[in-house]
Amino acid sequence: MWLKKEFLIFATLFYCFWLVDGCYEGERAALMSFKSLLTDPSNRLYSWKGKNCCSWKGIKCSSSGHVVVVDLWNPHPIEVKININKEVVSNSKNTSDFALRGTISPLLFTLDRIQHLDLSYNNFMFSKYLLRYRT
């Protein structure tokens, strides 16, 4: 029983800190969990595939391979408005198509090396985690 607990602790630490192709597997998994809860109408997360999350659009890593920047702000913030029913609306037909929509995964907060996190002007209205963080 004691050996089993030590193995589980080791396996968990190994998983979280295992560097794969320039990206730690645990950090990649946290980002993929975040992506899985989003709707991306403008396909801004198209590059989020493969094992090297350091090469994904909106993600930057330190020289040691840890995710330090998640920068996914809406590139058209002035054109997006929220109506009284908390729905994204806009002045034209296509501008709300730039906002990411959905829920922020709690696994995003396991990225403990983050220095810059910007999710502003997207639609996370039903998420418990609304934030904009910079160190």
PDB file of N, CA and C in Angstrom, residues 20-123:
ATOM      1  N   VAL A  20       7.602  17.839 -22.991  1.00  0.00           N
ATOM      2  CA  VAL A  20       7.398  17.159 -24.272  1.00  0.00           C
ATOM      3  C   VAL A  20       7.528  18.186 -25.382  1.00  0.00           C
ATOM      4  N   ASP A  21       8.542  18.042 -26.222  1.00  0.00           N
ATOM      5  CA  ASP A  21       8.698  18.910 -27.389  1.00  0.00           C
ATOM      6  C   ASP A  21       8.581  20.392 -27.058  1.00  0.00           C
ATOM      7  N   GLY A  22       9.219  20.850 -25.984  1.00  0.00           N
ATOM      8  CA  GLY A  22       9.197  22.268 -25.640  1.00  0.00           C
ATOM      9  C   GLY A  22       8.004  22.689 -24.814  1.00  0.00           C
ATOM     10  N   CYS A  23       7.206  21.756 -24.329  1.00  0.00           N
ATOM     11  CA  CYS A  23       6.020  22.094 -23.548  1.00  0.00           C
ATOM     12  C   CYS A  23       5.808  21.020 -22.483  1.00  0.00           C
ATOM     13  N   TYR A  24       5.481  21.437 -21.279  1.00  0.00           N
ATOM     14  CA  TYR A  24       5.212  20.467 -20.219  1.00  0.00           C
ATOM     15  C   TYR A  24       3.834  19.849 -20.427  1.00  0.00           C
ATOM     16  N   GLU A  25       3.765  18.541 -20.335  1.00  0.00           N
ATOM     17  CA  GLU A  25       2.529  17.802 -20.622  1.00  0.00           C
ATOM     18  C   GLU A  25       1.368  18.271 -19.750  1.00  0.00           C
ATOM     19  N   GLY A  26       1.597  18.499 -18.472  1.00  0.00           N
ATOM     20  CA  GLY A  26       0.526  18.958 -17.587  1.00  0.00           C
ATOM     21  C   GLY A  26       0.000  20.324 -17.979  1.00  0.00           C
ATOM     22  N   GLU A  27       0.881  21.196 -18.437  1.00  0.00           N
ATOM     23  CA  GLU A  27       0.468  22.523 -18.875  1.00  0.00           C
ATOM     24  C   GLU A  27      -0.296  22.440 -20.196  1.00  0.00           C
ATOM     25  N   ARG A  28       0.167  21.588 -21.098  1.00  0.00           N
ATOM     26  CA  ARG A  28      -0.543  21.381 -22.363  1.00  0.00           C
ATOM     27  C   ARG A  28      -1.943  20.842 -22.095  1.00  0.00           C
ATOM     28  N   ALA A  29      -2.040  19.897 -21.168  1.00  0.00           N
ATOM     29  CA  ALA A  29      -3.344  19.314 -20.834  1.00  0.00           C
ATOM     30  C   ALA A  29      -4.285  20.365 -20.234  1.00  0.00           C
ATOM     31  N   ALA A  30      -3.752  21.265 -19.418  1.00  0.00           N
ATOM     32  CA  ALA A  30      -4.571  22.333 -18.841  1.00  0.00           C
ATOM     33  C   ALA A  30      -5.097  23.267 -19.935  1.00  0.00           C
ATOM     34  N   LEU A  31      -4.243  23.605 -20.894  1.00  0.00           N
ATOM     35  CA  LEU A  31      -4.671  24.463 -22.005  1.00  0.00           C
ATOM     36  C   LEU A  31      -5.699  23.765 -22.886  1.00  0.00           C
ATOM     37  N   MET A  32      -5.510  22.479 -23.125  1.00  0.00           N
ATOM     38  CA  MET A  32      -6.487  21.732 -23.941  1.00  0.00           C
ATOM     39  C   MET A  32      -7.826  21.624 -23.226  1.00  0.00           C
ATOM     40  N   SER A  33      -7.804  21.487 -21.904  1.00  0.00           N
ATOM     41  CA  SER A  33      -9.044  21.468 -21.128  1.00  0.00           C
ATOM     42  C   SER A  33      -9.759  22.811 -21.258  1.00  0.00           C
ATOM     43  N   PHE A  34      -8.997  23.896 -21.178  1.00  0.00           N
ATOM     44  CA  PHE A  34      -9.549  25.239 -21.356  1.00  0.00           C
ATOM     45  C   PHE A  34     -10.193  25.369 -22.733  1.00  0.00           C
ATOM     46  N   LYS A  35      -9.484  24.945 -23.768  1.00  0.00           N
ATOM     47  CA  LYS A  35      -9.996  25.031 -25.137  1.00  0.00           C
ATOM     48  C   LYS A  35     -11.269  24.200 -25.317  1.00  0.00           C
ATOM     49  N   SER A  36     -11.332  23.047 -24.661  1.00  0.00           N
ATOM     50  CA  SER A  36     -12.473  22.138 -24.853  1.00  0.00           C
ATOM     51  C   SER A  36     -13.788  22.735 -24.355  1.00  0.00           C
ATOM     52  N   LEU A  37     -13.717  23.739 -23.496  1.00  0.00           N
ATOM     53  CA  LEU A  37     -14.929  24.363 -22.954  1.00  0.00           C
ATOM     54  C   LEU A  37     -15.316  25.646 -23.692  1.00  0.00           C
ATOM     55  N   LEU A  38     -14.610  25.931 -24.787  1.00  0.00           N
ATOM     56  CA  LEU A  38     -14.841  27.173 -25.522  1.00  0.00           C
ATOM     57  C   LEU A  38     -15.468  26.939 -26.881  1.00  0.00           C
ATOM     58  N   THR A  39     -16.167  27.959 -27.333  1.00  0.00           N
ATOM     59  CA  THR A  39     -16.590  28.066 -28.718  1.00  0.00           C
ATOM     60  C   THR A  39     -15.699  29.138 -29.333  1.00  0.00           C
ATOM     61  N   ASP A  40     -15.129  28.833 -30.475  1.00  0.00           N
ATOM     62  CA  ASP A  40     -14.157  29.722 -31.124  1.00  0.00           C
ATOM     63  C   ASP A  40     -14.632  30.027 -32.541  1.00  0.00           C
ATOM     64  N   PRO A  41     -15.604  30.939 -32.697  1.00  0.00           N
ATOM     65  CA  PRO A  41     -16.187  31.181 -34.015  1.00  0.00           C
ATOM     66  C   PRO A  41     -15.227  31.744 -35.048  1.00  0.00           C
ATOM     67  N   SER A  42     -14.181  32.440 -34.630  1.00  0.00           N
ATOM     68  CA  SER A  42     -13.241  33.004 -35.601  1.00  0.00           C
ATOM     69  C   SER A  42     -12.017  32.118 -35.787  1.00  0.00           C
ATOM     70  N   ASN A  43     -12.021  30.957 -35.169  1.00  0.00           N
ATOM     71  CA  ASN A  43     -10.951  29.962 -35.325  1.00  0.00           C
ATOM     72  C   ASN A  43      -9.584  30.503 -34.890  1.00  0.00           C
ATOM     73  N   ARG A  44      -9.581  31.327 -33.827  1.00  0.00           N
ATOM     74  CA  ARG A  44      -8.313  31.874 -33.327  1.00  0.00           C
ATOM     75  C   ARG A  44      -7.430  30.812 -32.693  1.00  0.00           C
ATOM     76  N   LEU A  45      -8.023  29.709 -32.270  1.00  0.00           N
ATOM     77  CA  LEU A  45      -7.244  28.655 -31.612  1.00  0.00           C
ATOM     78  C   LEU A  45      -6.883  27.532 -32.578  1.00  0.00           C
ATOM     79  N   TYR A  46      -6.857  27.841 -33.867  1.00  0.00           N
ATOM     80  CA  TYR A  46      -6.574  26.826 -34.889  1.00  0.00           C
ATOM     81  C   TYR A  46      -5.219  26.159 -34.679  1.00  0.00           C
ATOM     82  N   SER A  47      -4.250  26.872 -34.125  1.00  0.00           N
ATOM     83  CA  SER A  47      -2.902  26.315 -33.958  1.00  0.00           C
ATOM     84  C   SER A  47      -2.779  25.440 -32.709  1.00  0.00           C
ATOM     85  N   TRP A  48      -3.830  25.361 -31.911  1.00  0.00           N
ATOM     86  CA  TRP A  48      -3.784  24.602 -30.669  1.00  0.00           C
ATOM     87  C   TRP A  48      -3.958  23.112 -30.939  1.00  0.00           C
ATOM     88  N   LYS A  49      -2.921  22.520 -31.486  1.00  0.00           N
ATOM     89  CA  LYS A  49      -2.894  21.078 -31.722  1.00  0.00           C
ATOM     90  C   LYS A  49      -1.441  20.641 -31.670  1.00  0.00           C
ATOM     91  N   GLY A  50      -1.224  19.381 -31.519  1.00  0.00           N
ATOM     92  CA  GLY A  50       0.135  18.891 -31.382  1.00  0.00           C
ATOM     93  C   GLY A  50       0.616  19.000 -29.947  1.00  0.00           C
ATOM     94  N   LYS A  51       1.826  18.562 -29.714  1.00  0.00           N
ATOM     95  CA  LYS A  51       2.341  18.473 -28.350  1.00  0.00           C
ATOM     96  C   LYS A  51       3.078  19.714 -27.875  1.00  0.00           C
ATOM     97  N   ASN A  52       3.519  20.579 -28.791  1.00  0.00           N
ATOM     98  CA  ASN A  52       4.302  21.745 -28.379  1.00  0.00           C
ATOM     99  C   ASN A  52       3.418  22.966 -28.204  1.00  0.00           C
ATOM    100  N   CYS A  53       2.862  23.131 -27.010  1.00  0.00           N
ATOM    101  CA  CYS A  53       1.969  24.264 -26.776  1.00  0.00           C
ATOM    102  C   CYS A  53       2.707  25.603 -26.830  1.00  0.00           C
ATOM    103  N   CYS A  54       4.027  25.574 -26.742  1.00  0.00           N
ATOM    104  CA  CYS A  54       4.808  26.814 -26.830  1.00  0.00           C
ATOM    105  C   CYS A  54       4.728  27.440 -28.224  1.00  0.00           C
ATOM    106  N   SER A  55       4.307  26.683 -29.214  1.00  0.00           N
ATOM    107  CA  SER A  55       4.189  27.211 -30.573  1.00  0.00           C
ATOM    108  C   SER A  55       2.756  27.625 -30.912  1.00  0.00           C
ATOM    109  N   TRP A  56       1.840  27.483 -29.973  1.00  0.00           N
ATOM    110  CA  TRP A  56       0.443  27.828 -30.232  1.00  0.00           C
ATOM    111  C   TRP A  56       0.240  29.338 -30.197  1.00  0.00           C
ATOM    112  N   LYS A  57      -0.677  29.825 -31.020  1.00  0.00           N
ATOM    113  CA  LYS A  57      -1.002  31.247 -31.054  1.00  0.00           C
ATOM    114  C   LYS A  57      -1.577  31.671 -29.698  1.00  0.00           C
ATOM    115  N   GLY A  58      -1.038  32.763 -29.165  1.00  0.00           N
ATOM    116  CA  GLY A  58      -1.506  33.296 -27.888  1.00  0.00           C
ATOM    117  C   GLY A  58      -0.794  32.717 -26.675  1.00  0.00           C
ATOM    118  N   ILE A  59       0.116  31.776 -26.895  1.00  0.00           N
ATOM    119  CA  ILE A  59       0.851  31.140 -25.803  1.00  0.00           C
ATOM    120  C   ILE A  59       2.339  31.453 -25.957  1.00  0.00           C
ATOM    121  N   LYS A  60       2.964  31.827 -24.868  1.00  0.00           N
ATOM    122  CA  LYS A  60       4.414  32.018 -24.868  1.00  0.00           C
ATOM    123  C   LYS A  60       4.975  31.247 -23.686  1.00  0.00           C
ATOM    124  N   CYS A  61       6.162  30.697 -23.884  1.00  0.00           N
ATOM    125  CA  CYS A  61       6.811  29.897 -22.850  1.00  0.00           C
ATOM    126  C   CYS A  61       8.151  30.503 -22.466  1.00  0.00           C
ATOM    127  N   SER A  62       8.572  30.159 -21.262  1.00  0.00           N
ATOM    128  CA  SER A  62       9.899  30.567 -20.807  1.00  0.00           C
ATOM    129  C   SER A  62      10.944  29.717 -21.512  1.00  0.00           C
ATOM    130  N   SER A  63      12.200  30.062 -21.319  1.00  0.00           N
ATOM    131  CA  SER A  63      13.271  29.280 -21.936  1.00  0.00           C
ATOM    132  C   SER A  63      13.321  27.856 -21.386  1.00  0.00           C
ATOM    133  N   SER A  64      12.726  27.645 -20.220  1.00  0.00           N
ATOM    134  CA  SER A  64      12.690  26.298 -19.649  1.00  0.00           C
ATOM    135  C   SER A  64      11.451  25.510 -20.078  1.00  0.00           C
ATOM    136  N   GLY A  65      10.581  26.118 -20.902  1.00  0.00           N
ATOM    137  CA  GLY A  65       9.438  25.400 -21.449  1.00  0.00           C
ATOM    138  C   GLY A  65       8.146  25.539 -20.680  1.00  0.00           C
ATOM    139  N   HIS A  66       8.107  26.395 -19.651  1.00  0.00           N
ATOM    140  CA  HIS A  66       6.865  26.609 -18.900  1.00  0.00           C
ATOM    141  C   HIS A  66       6.030  27.702 -19.564  1.00  0.00           C
ATOM    142  N   VAL A  67       4.714  27.528 -19.559  1.00  0.00           N
ATOM    143  CA  VAL A  67       3.808  28.542 -20.097  1.00  0.00           C
ATOM    144  C   VAL A  67       3.851  29.750 -19.172  1.00  0.00           C
ATOM    145  N   VAL A  68       4.192  30.923 -19.735  1.00  0.00           N
ATOM    146  CA  VAL A  68       4.259  32.155 -18.950  1.00  0.00           C
ATOM    147  C   VAL A  68       3.290  33.225 -19.456  1.00  0.00           C
ATOM    148  N   VAL A  69       2.765  33.067 -20.667  1.00  0.00           N
ATOM    149  CA  VAL A  69       1.820  34.036 -21.229  1.00  0.00           C
ATOM    150  C   VAL A  69       0.665  33.298 -21.893  1.00  0.00           C
ATOM    151  N   VAL A  70      -0.546  33.694 -21.535  1.00  0.00           N
ATOM    152  CA  VAL A  70      -1.757  33.291 -22.255  1.00  0.00           C
ATOM    153  C   VAL A  70      -2.426  34.603 -22.635  1.00  0.00           C
ATOM    154  N   ASP A  71      -2.381  34.933 -23.914  1.00  0.00           N
ATOM    155  CA  ASP A  71      -2.849  36.224 -24.403  1.00  0.00           C
ATOM    156  C   ASP A  71      -3.913  35.990 -25.473  1.00  0.00           C
ATOM    157  N   LEU A  72      -5.150  35.913 -25.039  1.00  0.00           N
ATOM    158  CA  LEU A  72      -6.257  35.585 -25.947  1.00  0.00           C
ATOM    159  C   LEU A  72      -7.343  36.658 -25.934  1.00  0.00           C
ATOM    160  N   TRP A  73      -6.949  37.911 -25.755  1.00  0.00           N
ATOM    161  CA  TRP A  73      -7.929  38.987 -25.763  1.00  0.00           C
ATOM    162  C   TRP A  73      -8.609  39.067 -27.129  1.00  0.00           C
ATOM    163  N   ASN A  74      -9.813  39.551 -27.142  1.00  0.00           N
ATOM    164  CA  ASN A  74     -10.580  39.702 -28.383  1.00  0.00           C
ATOM    165  C   ASN A  74      -9.969  40.841 -29.201  1.00  0.00           C
ATOM    166  N   PRO A  75      -9.564  40.585 -30.449  1.00  0.00           N
ATOM    167  CA  PRO A  75      -8.924  41.627 -31.257  1.00  0.00           C
ATOM    168  C   PRO A  75      -9.876  42.730 -31.725  1.00  0.00           C
ATOM    169  N   HIS A  76     -11.175  42.572 -31.500  1.00  0.00           N
ATOM    170  CA  HIS A  76     -12.158  43.582 -31.901  1.00  0.00           C
ATOM    171  C   HIS A  76     -13.025  43.977 -30.699  1.00  0.00           C
ATOM    172  N   PRO A  77     -12.424  44.503 -29.630  1.00  0.00           N
ATOM    173  CA  PRO A  77     -13.174  44.726 -28.392  1.00  0.00           C
ATOM    174  C   PRO A  77     -14.216  45.831 -28.469  1.00  0.00           C
ATOM    175  N   ILE A  78     -13.985  46.866 -29.242  1.00  0.00           N
ATOM    176  CA  ILE A  78     -14.916  47.995 -29.285  1.00  0.00           C
ATOM    177  C   ILE A  78     -16.208  47.601 -29.985  1.00  0.00           C
ATOM    178  N   GLU A  79     -16.137  46.655 -30.884  1.00  0.00           N
ATOM    179  CA  GLU A  79     -17.291  46.285 -31.682  1.00  0.00           C
ATOM    180  C   GLU A  79     -18.232  45.313 -30.983  1.00  0.00           C
ATOM    181  N   VAL A  80     -17.822  44.776 -29.824  1.00  0.00           N
ATOM    182  CA  VAL A  80     -18.639  43.789 -29.128  1.00  0.00           C
ATOM    183  C   VAL A  80     -19.325  44.430 -27.936  1.00  0.00           C
ATOM    184  N   LYS A  81     -20.608  44.151 -27.788  1.00  0.00           N
ATOM    185  CA  LYS A  81     -21.382  44.656 -26.664  1.00  0.00           C
ATOM    186  C   LYS A  81     -22.177  43.501 -26.061  1.00  0.00           C
ATOM    187  N   ILE A  82     -22.520  43.639 -24.788  1.00  0.00           N
ATOM    188  CA  ILE A  82     -23.350  42.653 -24.099  1.00  0.00           C
ATOM    189  C   ILE A  82     -24.703  43.303 -23.849  1.00  0.00           C
ATOM    190  N   ASN A  83     -25.797  42.630 -24.238  1.00  0.00           N
ATOM    191  CA  ASN A  83     -27.123  43.202 -24.021  1.00  0.00           C
ATOM    192  C   ASN A  83     -27.628  42.894 -22.615  1.00  0.00           C
ATOM    193  N   ILE A  84     -28.828  43.340 -22.309  1.00  0.00           N
ATOM    194  CA  ILE A  84     -29.403  43.174 -20.974  1.00  0.00           C
ATOM    195  C   ILE A  84     -29.584  41.700 -20.593  1.00  0.00           C
ATOM    196  N   ASN A  85     -29.685  40.816 -21.593  1.00  0.00           N
ATOM    197  CA  ASN A  85     -29.816  39.378 -21.337  1.00  0.00           C
ATOM    198  C   ASN A  85     -28.471  38.675 -21.270  1.00  0.00           C
ATOM    199  N   LYS A  86     -27.394  39.466 -21.194  1.00  0.00           N
ATOM    200  CA  LYS A  86     -26.020  38.960 -21.115  1.00  0.00           C
ATOM    201  C   LYS A  86     -25.631  38.139 -22.346  1.00  0.00           C
ATOM    202  N   GLU A  87     -26.105  38.576 -23.499  1.00  0.00           N
ATOM    203  CA  GLU A  87     -25.753  37.938 -24.763  1.00  0.00           C
ATOM    204  C   GLU A  87     -24.837  38.881 -25.536  1.00  0.00           C
ATOM    205  N   VAL A  88     -23.900  38.305 -26.276  1.00  0.00           N
ATOM    206  CA  VAL A  88     -23.002  39.125 -27.093  1.00  0.00           C
ATOM    207  C   VAL A  88     -23.776  39.635 -28.296  1.00  0.00           C
ATOM    208  N   VAL A  89     -23.729  40.949 -28.499  1.00  0.00           N
ATOM    209  CA  VAL A  89     -24.341  41.580 -29.669  1.00  0.00           C
ATOM    210  C   VAL A  89     -23.304  42.529 -30.255  1.00  0.00           C
ATOM    211  N   SER A  90     -23.554  43.019 -31.451  1.00  0.00           N
ATOM    212  CA  SER A  90     -22.586  43.926 -32.064  1.00  0.00           C
ATOM    213  C   SER A  90     -23.284  44.905 -32.986  1.00  0.00           C
ATOM    214  N   ASN A  91     -22.508  45.857 -33.475  1.00  0.00           N
ATOM    215  CA  ASN A  91     -23.026  46.858 -34.402  1.00  0.00           C
ATOM    216  C   ASN A  91     -23.102  46.341 -35.828  1.00  0.00           C
ATOM    217  N   SER A  92     -22.365  45.301 -36.144  1.00  0.00           N
ATOM    218  CA  SER A  92     -22.418  44.726 -37.480  1.00  0.00           C
ATOM    219  C   SER A  92     -22.731  43.243 -37.377  1.00  0.00           C
ATOM    220  N   LYS A  93     -22.835  42.581 -38.490  1.00  0.00           N
ATOM    221  CA  LYS A  93     -23.259  41.182 -38.490  1.00  0.00           C
ATOM    222  C   LYS A  93     -22.171  40.212 -38.028  1.00  0.00           C
ATOM    223  N   ASN A  94     -20.899  40.551 -38.199  1.00  0.00           N
ATOM    224  CA  ASN A  94     -19.841  39.573 -37.961  1.00  0.00           C
ATOM    225  C   ASN A  94     -18.940  39.845 -36.764  1.00  0.00           C
ATOM    226  N   THR A  95     -19.047  40.988 -36.103  1.00  0.00           N
ATOM    227  CA  THR A  95     -18.059  41.329 -35.086  1.00  0.00           C
ATOM    228  C   THR A  95     -18.121  40.432 -33.852  1.00  0.00           C
ATOM    229  N   SER A  96     -19.291  39.953 -33.453  1.00  0.00           N
ATOM    230  CA  SER A  96     -19.348  39.089 -32.273  1.00  0.00           C
ATOM    231  C   SER A  96     -18.716  37.732 -32.548  1.00  0.00           C
ATOM    232  N   ASP A  97     -18.442  37.452 -33.816  1.00  0.00           N
ATOM    233  CA  ASP A  97     -17.814  36.186 -34.169  1.00  0.00           C
ATOM    234  C   ASP A  97     -16.354  36.114 -33.737  1.00  0.00           C
ATOM    235  N   PHE A  98     -15.789  37.195 -33.216  1.00  0.00           N
ATOM    236  CA  PHE A  98     -14.402  37.181 -32.769  1.00  0.00           C
ATOM    237  C   PHE A  98     -14.270  36.791 -31.301  1.00  0.00           C
ATOM    238  N   ALA A  99     -15.327  36.904 -30.523  1.00  0.00           N
ATOM    239  CA  ALA A  99     -15.255  36.626 -29.088  1.00  0.00           C
ATOM    240  C   ALA A  99     -15.252  35.122 -28.821  1.00  0.00           C
ATOM    241  N   LEU A 100     -14.296  34.689 -28.001  1.00  0.00           N
ATOM    242  CA  LEU A 100     -14.346  33.318 -27.496  1.00  0.00           C
ATOM    243  C   LEU A 100     -15.508  33.258 -26.514  1.00  0.00           C
ATOM    244  N   ARG A 101     -16.218  32.154 -26.505  1.00  0.00           N
ATOM    245  CA  ARG A 101     -17.371  32.008 -25.614  1.00  0.00           C
ATOM    246  C   ARG A 101     -17.272  30.684 -24.882  1.00  0.00           C
ATOM    247  N   GLY A 102     -17.764  30.690 -23.659  1.00  0.00           N
ATOM    248  CA  GLY A 102     -17.793  29.448 -22.900  1.00  0.00           C
ATOM    249  C   GLY A 102     -17.439  29.640 -21.449  1.00  0.00           C
ATOM    250  N   THR A 103     -16.846  28.612 -20.890  1.00  0.00           N
ATOM    251  CA  THR A 103     -16.501  28.568 -19.478  1.00  0.00           C
ATOM    252  C   THR A 103     -14.990  28.457 -19.328  1.00  0.00           C
ATOM    253  N   ILE A 104     -14.462  29.151 -18.350  1.00  0.00           N
ATOM    254  CA  ILE A 104     -13.027  29.056 -18.068  1.00  0.00           C
ATOM    255  C   ILE A 104     -12.782  27.803 -17.235  1.00  0.00           C
ATOM    256  N   SER A 105     -11.961  26.913 -17.742  1.00  0.00           N
ATOM    257  CA  SER A 105     -11.633  25.677 -17.038  1.00  0.00           C
ATOM    258  C   SER A 105     -10.821  25.981 -15.785  1.00  0.00           C
ATOM    259  N   PRO A 106     -11.170  25.373 -14.647  1.00  0.00           N
ATOM    260  CA  PRO A 106     -10.359  25.553 -13.436  1.00  0.00           C
ATOM    261  C   PRO A 106      -8.921  25.070 -13.620  1.00  0.00           C
ATOM    262  N   LEU A 107      -8.683  24.166 -14.573  1.00  0.00           N
ATOM    263  CA  LEU A 107      -7.319  23.687 -14.813  1.00  0.00           C
ATOM    264  C   LEU A 107      -6.403  24.794 -15.320  1.00  0.00           C
ATOM    265  N   LEU A 108      -6.986  25.869 -15.855  1.00  0.00           N
ATOM    266  CA  LEU A 108      -6.170  26.993 -16.298  1.00  0.00           C
ATOM    267  C   LEU A 108      -5.358  27.558 -15.125  1.00  0.00           C
ATOM    268  N   PHE A 109      -5.881  27.430 -13.917  1.00  0.00           N
ATOM    269  CA  PHE A 109      -5.222  27.974 -12.737  1.00  0.00           C
ATOM    270  C   PHE A 109      -4.129  27.054 -12.200  1.00  0.00           C
ATOM    271  N   THR A 110      -3.891  25.933 -12.861  1.00  0.00           N
ATOM    272  CA  THR A 110      -2.758  25.086 -12.498  1.00  0.00           C
ATOM    273  C   THR A 110      -1.486  25.547 -13.203  1.00  0.00           C
ATOM    274  N   LEU A 111      -1.616  26.504 -14.108  1.00  0.00           N
ATOM    275  CA  LEU A 111      -0.452  27.078 -14.791  1.00  0.00           C
ATOM    276  C   LEU A 111       0.192  28.083 -13.833  1.00  0.00           C
ATOM    277  N   ASP A 112       1.011  27.589 -12.945  1.00  0.00           N
ATOM    278  CA  ASP A 112       1.514  28.415 -11.852  1.00  0.00           C
ATOM    279  C   ASP A 112       2.711  29.293 -12.205  1.00  0.00           C
ATOM    280  N   ARG A 113       3.155  29.265 -13.449  1.00  0.00           N
ATOM    281  CA  ARG A 113       4.269  30.130 -13.867  1.00  0.00           C
ATOM    282  C   ARG A 113       3.782  31.323 -14.701  1.00  0.00           C
ATOM    283  N   ILE A 114       2.479  31.484 -14.805  1.00  0.00           N
ATOM    284  CA  ILE A 114       1.893  32.558 -15.617  1.00  0.00           C
ATOM    285  C   ILE A 114       2.373  33.925 -15.122  1.00  0.00           C
ATOM    286  N   GLN A 115       2.801  34.750 -16.077  1.00  0.00           N
ATOM    287  CA  GLN A 115       3.185  36.131 -15.783  1.00  0.00           C
ATOM    288  C   GLN A 115       2.206  37.114 -16.419  1.00  0.00           C
ATOM    289  N   HIS A 116       1.508  36.666 -17.444  1.00  0.00           N
ATOM    290  CA  HIS A 116       0.543  37.523 -18.151  1.00  0.00           C
ATOM    291  C   HIS A 116      -0.606  36.645 -18.634  1.00  0.00           C
ATOM    292  N   LEU A 117      -1.803  36.991 -18.210  1.00  0.00           N
ATOM    293  CA  LEU A 117      -3.005  36.263 -18.627  1.00  0.00           C
ATOM    294  C   LEU A 117      -4.036  37.298 -19.035  1.00  0.00           C
ATOM    295  N   ASP A 118      -4.412  37.296 -20.301  1.00  0.00           N
ATOM    296  CA  ASP A 118      -5.373  38.275 -20.802  1.00  0.00           C
ATOM    297  C   ASP A 118      -6.450  37.558 -21.616  1.00  0.00           C
ATOM    298  N   LEU A 119      -7.648  37.525 -21.056  1.00  0.00           N
ATOM    299  CA  LEU A 119      -8.809  36.926 -21.730  1.00  0.00           C
ATOM    300  C   LEU A 119      -9.885  37.986 -21.944  1.00  0.00           C
ATOM    301  N   SER A 120      -9.493  39.240 -21.946  1.00  0.00           N
ATOM    302  CA  SER A 120     -10.444  40.341 -21.972  1.00  0.00           C
ATOM    303  C   SER A 120     -11.245  40.408 -23.270  1.00  0.00           C
ATOM    304  N   TYR A 121     -12.445  40.966 -23.122  1.00  0.00           N
ATOM    305  CA  TYR A 121     -13.375  41.216 -24.217  1.00  0.00           C
ATOM    306  C   TYR A 121     -13.864  39.949 -24.905  1.00  0.00           C
ATOM    307  N   ASN A 122     -13.827  38.833 -24.193  1.00  0.00           N
ATOM    308  CA  ASN A 122     -14.445  37.607 -24.665  1.00  0.00           C
ATOM    309  C   ASN A 122     -15.717  37.400 -23.857  1.00  0.00           C
ATOM    310  N   ASN A 123     -16.433  36.353 -24.103  1.00  0.00           N
ATOM    311  CA  ASN A 123     -17.710  36.136 -23.434  1.00  0.00           C
ATOM    312  C   ASN A 123     -17.634  34.909 -22.532  1.00  0.00           C
TER     313      ASN A 123
END
